[in-house]
Coordinates of C-alpha atoms in Angstrom, one line a residue:
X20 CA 48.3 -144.8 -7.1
X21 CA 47.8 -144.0 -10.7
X22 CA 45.3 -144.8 -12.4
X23 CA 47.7 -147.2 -14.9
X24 CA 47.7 -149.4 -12.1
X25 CA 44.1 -150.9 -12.7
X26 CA 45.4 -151.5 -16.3
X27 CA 47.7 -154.2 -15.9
X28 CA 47.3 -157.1 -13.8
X29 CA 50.2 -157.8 -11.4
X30 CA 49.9 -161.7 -9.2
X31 CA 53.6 -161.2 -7.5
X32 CA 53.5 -158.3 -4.6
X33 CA 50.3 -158.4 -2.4
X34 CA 51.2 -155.2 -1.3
X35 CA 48.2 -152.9 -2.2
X36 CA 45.1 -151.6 -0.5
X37 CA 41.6 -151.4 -1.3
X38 CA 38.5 -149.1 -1.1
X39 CA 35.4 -149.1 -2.9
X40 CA 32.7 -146.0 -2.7
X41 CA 29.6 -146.1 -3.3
X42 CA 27.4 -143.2 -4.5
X43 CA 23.7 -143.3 -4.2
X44 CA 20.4 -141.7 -5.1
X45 CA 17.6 -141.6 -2.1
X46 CA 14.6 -141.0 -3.3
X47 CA 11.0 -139.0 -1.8
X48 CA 9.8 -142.7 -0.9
X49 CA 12.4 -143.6 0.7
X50 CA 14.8 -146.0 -1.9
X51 CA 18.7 -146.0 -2.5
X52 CA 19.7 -146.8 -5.8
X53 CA 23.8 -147.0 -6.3
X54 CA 24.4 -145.2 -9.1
X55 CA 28.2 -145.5 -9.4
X56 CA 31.2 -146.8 -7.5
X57 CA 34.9 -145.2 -7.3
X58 CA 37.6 -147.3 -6.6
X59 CA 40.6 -145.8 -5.0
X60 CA 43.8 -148.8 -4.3
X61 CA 47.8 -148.8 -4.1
X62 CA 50.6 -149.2 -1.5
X63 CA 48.7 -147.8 1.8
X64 CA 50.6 -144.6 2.1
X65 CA 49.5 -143.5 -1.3
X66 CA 45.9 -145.0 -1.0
X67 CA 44.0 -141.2 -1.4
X68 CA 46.6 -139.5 -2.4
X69 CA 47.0 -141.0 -6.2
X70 CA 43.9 -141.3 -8.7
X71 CA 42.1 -144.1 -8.9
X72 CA 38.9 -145.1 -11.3
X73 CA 35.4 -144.8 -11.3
X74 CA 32.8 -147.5 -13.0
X75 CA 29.2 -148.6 -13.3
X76 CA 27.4 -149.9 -9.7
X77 CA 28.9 -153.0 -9.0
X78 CA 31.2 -153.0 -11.4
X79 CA 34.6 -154.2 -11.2
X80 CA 37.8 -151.7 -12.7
X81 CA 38.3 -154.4 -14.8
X82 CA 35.0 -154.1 -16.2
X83 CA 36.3 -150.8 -17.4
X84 CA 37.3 -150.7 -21.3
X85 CA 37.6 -146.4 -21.1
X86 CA 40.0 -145.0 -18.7
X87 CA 41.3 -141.6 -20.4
X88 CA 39.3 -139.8 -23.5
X89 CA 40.5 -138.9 -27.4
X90 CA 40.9 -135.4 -28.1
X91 CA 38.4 -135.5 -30.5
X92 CA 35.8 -136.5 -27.8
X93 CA 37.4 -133.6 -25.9
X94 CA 37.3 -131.1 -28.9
X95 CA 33.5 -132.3 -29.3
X96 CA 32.4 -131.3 -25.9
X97 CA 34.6 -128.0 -25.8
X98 CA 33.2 -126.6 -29.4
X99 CA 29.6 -128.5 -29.8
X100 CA 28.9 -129.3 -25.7
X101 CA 28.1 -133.1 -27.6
X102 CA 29.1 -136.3 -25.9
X103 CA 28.0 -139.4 -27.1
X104 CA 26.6 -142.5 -25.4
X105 CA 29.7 -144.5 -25.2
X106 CA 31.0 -142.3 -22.4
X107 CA 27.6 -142.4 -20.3
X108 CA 29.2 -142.0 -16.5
X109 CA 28.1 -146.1 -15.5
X110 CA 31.3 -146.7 -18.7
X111 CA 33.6 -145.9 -16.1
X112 CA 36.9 -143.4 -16.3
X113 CA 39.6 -142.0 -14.3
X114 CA 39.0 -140.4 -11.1
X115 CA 41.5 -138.0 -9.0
X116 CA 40.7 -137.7 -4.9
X117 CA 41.7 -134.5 -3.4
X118 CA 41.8 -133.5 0.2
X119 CA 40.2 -130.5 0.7
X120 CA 40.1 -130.2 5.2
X121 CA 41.6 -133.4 6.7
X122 CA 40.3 -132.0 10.1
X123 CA 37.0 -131.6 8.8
X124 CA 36.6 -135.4 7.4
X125 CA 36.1 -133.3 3.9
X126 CA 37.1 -134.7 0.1
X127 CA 36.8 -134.3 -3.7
X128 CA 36.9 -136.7 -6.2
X129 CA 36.7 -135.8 -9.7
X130 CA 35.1 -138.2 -12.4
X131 CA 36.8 -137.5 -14.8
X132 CA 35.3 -136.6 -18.6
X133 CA 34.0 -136.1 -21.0
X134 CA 30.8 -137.9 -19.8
X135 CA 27.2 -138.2 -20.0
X136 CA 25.1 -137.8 -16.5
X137 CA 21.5 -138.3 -16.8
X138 CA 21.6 -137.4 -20.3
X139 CA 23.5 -134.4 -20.1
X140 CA 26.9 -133.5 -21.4
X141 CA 29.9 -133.0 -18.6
X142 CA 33.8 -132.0 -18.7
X143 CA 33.9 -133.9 -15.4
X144 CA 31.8 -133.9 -12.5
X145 CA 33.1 -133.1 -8.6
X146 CA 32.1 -135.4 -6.2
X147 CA 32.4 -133.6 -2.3
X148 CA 32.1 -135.9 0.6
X149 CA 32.1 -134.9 4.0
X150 CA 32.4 -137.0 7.0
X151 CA 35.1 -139.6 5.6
X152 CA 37.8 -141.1 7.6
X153 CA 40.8 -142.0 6.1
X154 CA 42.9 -145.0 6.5
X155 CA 46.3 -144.9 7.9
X156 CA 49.3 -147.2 7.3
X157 CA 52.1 -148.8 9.5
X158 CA 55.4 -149.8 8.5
X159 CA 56.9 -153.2 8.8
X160 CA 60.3 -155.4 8.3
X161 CA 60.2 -158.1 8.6
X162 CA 63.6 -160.1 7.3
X163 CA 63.0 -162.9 9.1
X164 CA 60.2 -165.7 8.3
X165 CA 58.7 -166.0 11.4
X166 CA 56.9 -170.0 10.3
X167 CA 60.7 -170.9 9.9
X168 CA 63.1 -168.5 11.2
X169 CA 64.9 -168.0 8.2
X170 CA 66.1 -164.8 6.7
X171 CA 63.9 -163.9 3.7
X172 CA 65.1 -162.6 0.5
X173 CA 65.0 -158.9 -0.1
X174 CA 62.7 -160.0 -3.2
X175 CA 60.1 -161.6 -0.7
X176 CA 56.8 -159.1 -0.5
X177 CA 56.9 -159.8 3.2
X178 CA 60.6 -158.4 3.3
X179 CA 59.6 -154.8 3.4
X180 CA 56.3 -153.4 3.3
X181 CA 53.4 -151.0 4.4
X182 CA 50.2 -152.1 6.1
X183 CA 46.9 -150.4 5.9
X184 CA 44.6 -149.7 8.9
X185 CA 40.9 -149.1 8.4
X186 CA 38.7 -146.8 10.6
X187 CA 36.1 -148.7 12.4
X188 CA 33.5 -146.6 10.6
X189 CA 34.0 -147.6 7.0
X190 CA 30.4 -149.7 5.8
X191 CA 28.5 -148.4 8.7
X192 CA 26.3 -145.7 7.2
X193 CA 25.4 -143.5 4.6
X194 CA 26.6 -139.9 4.5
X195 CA 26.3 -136.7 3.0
X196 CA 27.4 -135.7 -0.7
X197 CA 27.1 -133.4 -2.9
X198 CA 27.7 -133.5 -6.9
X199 CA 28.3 -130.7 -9.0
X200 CA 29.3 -130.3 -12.6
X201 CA 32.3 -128.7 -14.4
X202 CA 33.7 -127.8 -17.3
X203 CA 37.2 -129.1 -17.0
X204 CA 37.6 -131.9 -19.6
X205 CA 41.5 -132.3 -19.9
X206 CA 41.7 -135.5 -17.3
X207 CA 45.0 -136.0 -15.7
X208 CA 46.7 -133.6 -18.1
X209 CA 45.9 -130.0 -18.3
X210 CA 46.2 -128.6 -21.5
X211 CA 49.3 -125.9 -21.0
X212 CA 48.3 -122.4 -21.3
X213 CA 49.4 -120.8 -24.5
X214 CA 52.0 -118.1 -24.5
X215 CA 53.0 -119.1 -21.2
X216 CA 56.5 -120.5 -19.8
X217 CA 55.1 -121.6 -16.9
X218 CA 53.9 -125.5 -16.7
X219 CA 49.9 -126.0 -15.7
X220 CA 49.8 -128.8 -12.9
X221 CA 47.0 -130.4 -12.1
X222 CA 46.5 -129.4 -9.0
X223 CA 46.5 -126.1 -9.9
X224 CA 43.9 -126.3 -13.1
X225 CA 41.7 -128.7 -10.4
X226 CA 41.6 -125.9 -8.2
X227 CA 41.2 -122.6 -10.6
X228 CA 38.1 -125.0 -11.9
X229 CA 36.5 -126.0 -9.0
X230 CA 35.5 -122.0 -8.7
X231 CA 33.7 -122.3 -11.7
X232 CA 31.7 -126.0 -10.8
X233 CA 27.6 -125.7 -11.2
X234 CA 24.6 -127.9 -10.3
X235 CA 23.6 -131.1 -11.9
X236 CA 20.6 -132.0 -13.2
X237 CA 19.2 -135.0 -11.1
X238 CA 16.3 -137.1 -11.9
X239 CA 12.8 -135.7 -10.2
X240 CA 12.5 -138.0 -7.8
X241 CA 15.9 -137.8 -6.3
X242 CA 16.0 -135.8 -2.9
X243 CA 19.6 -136.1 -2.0
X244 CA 22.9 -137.9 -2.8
X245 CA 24.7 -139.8 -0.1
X246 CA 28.0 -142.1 -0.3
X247 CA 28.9 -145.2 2.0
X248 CA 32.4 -147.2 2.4
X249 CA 31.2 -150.4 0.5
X250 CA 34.3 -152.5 0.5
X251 CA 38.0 -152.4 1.8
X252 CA 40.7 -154.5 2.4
X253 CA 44.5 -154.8 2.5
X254 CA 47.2 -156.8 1.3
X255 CA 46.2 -157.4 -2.1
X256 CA 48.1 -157.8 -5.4
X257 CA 46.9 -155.5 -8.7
X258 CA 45.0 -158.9 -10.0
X259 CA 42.9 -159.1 -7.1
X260 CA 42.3 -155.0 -6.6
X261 CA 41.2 -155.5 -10.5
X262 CA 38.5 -157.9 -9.6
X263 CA 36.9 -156.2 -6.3
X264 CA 33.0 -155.5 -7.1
X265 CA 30.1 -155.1 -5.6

């Protein structure tokens, strides 16, 4: 799904899918504290494979009044490493999921910048989960209402559509994550290289700058950073994926 999706509000197909995660801080005496939430949604087969956005704890995407940046806030970090408050990490942006070792239950997701974490000045930050199940989907026709046994029309949402199943697992537990910082501040749309005739694609510039990610600074008392499924559901038009929150 892209992340225009979370733009516009849609009430006809209930065709979408839902999954909210939440990212926390555990502290040395023991407290979580969410510090932000990504929201992935679209039809089922395309659920982690398409961007999605991330916002403020609790937040809804709605909630959400910056989704891509200005140049000039990109120019600003690239020449003076400045980013001002307005584009703190809890303002929200566009986030990009990336399957790094299906087998291994591993992912990315990349918050998208430029942004402020904890006071400091990021192109994007990384987030790398591990131990996340993902969702599969089913297919199903159904031309036939099965209340009345009439055909339906091809325009009906029920006609033709994709289901999504959730693993057991989701909001169970806490797991492992780890954040790290980079540099990369062109979003969805790499800038092209010059002097070349070759397109950049986004996959490509993701994965030439994850070699190059770093540590964040997080706040002293901070021991670790762990994520959890906190909401998910199915069969859901834009409108309602818009309002989903904590």
């Amino acid at each position: 799904m892209a992340a225009n999706l979370f733009k516009n509000c849609d009430k006809r197909y209930d065709w979408f899918a839902y999954m909210r995660i939440g990212l926390y801080y555990f502290t040395r005496h023991g407290e979580s504290i969410n510090f932000c939430d990504i929201h992935l949604g679209g039809v089922p087969p395309e659920l982690i494979s398409k961007s999605g956005v991330y916002s403020g704890p609790k937040d809804s995407p709605n909630q959400i009044k910056r989704f891509e940046r200005k140049q000039s806030e990109k120019d600003r970090y690239i020449y003076q490493n400045i980013v001002h408050s307005d584009l703190e990490l809890t303002t929200g942006g566009v986030a990009q999921p990336i399957v790094i070792n299906k087998a291994k239950k591993m992912m990315d997701i990349w918050l998208f910048g430029p942004l402020l974490f904890e006071g400091a000045p990021y192109g994007s930050l990384i987030v790398e989960l591990t131990g996340l199940d993902l969702p599969e989907s089913r297919h199903r026709f159904s031309p036939v209402d099965e209340k009345t046994g009439k055909p339906r029309k091809t325009t009906d949402p029920k006609y033709n559509r994709f289901e999504v199943i959730f693993p057991k697992s989701y909001g169970s537990r806490y797991r492992p994550c780890t954040l790290w910082g980079s540099s990369y501040s062109d979003g969805r749309y790499p800038t092209q290289p010059k002097m070349s005739e070759e397109p950049l694609f986004l996959m490509d510039a993701l994965e030439y700058a994850r070699l190059l990610k770093h540590h964040v600074v997080l706040p002293k008392n901070v021991t670790k950073v762990m994520w959890r499924i906190e909401d998910f559901a199915g069969e859901l038009t834009v409108c309602q994926l818009m309002e989903r929150k904590g």
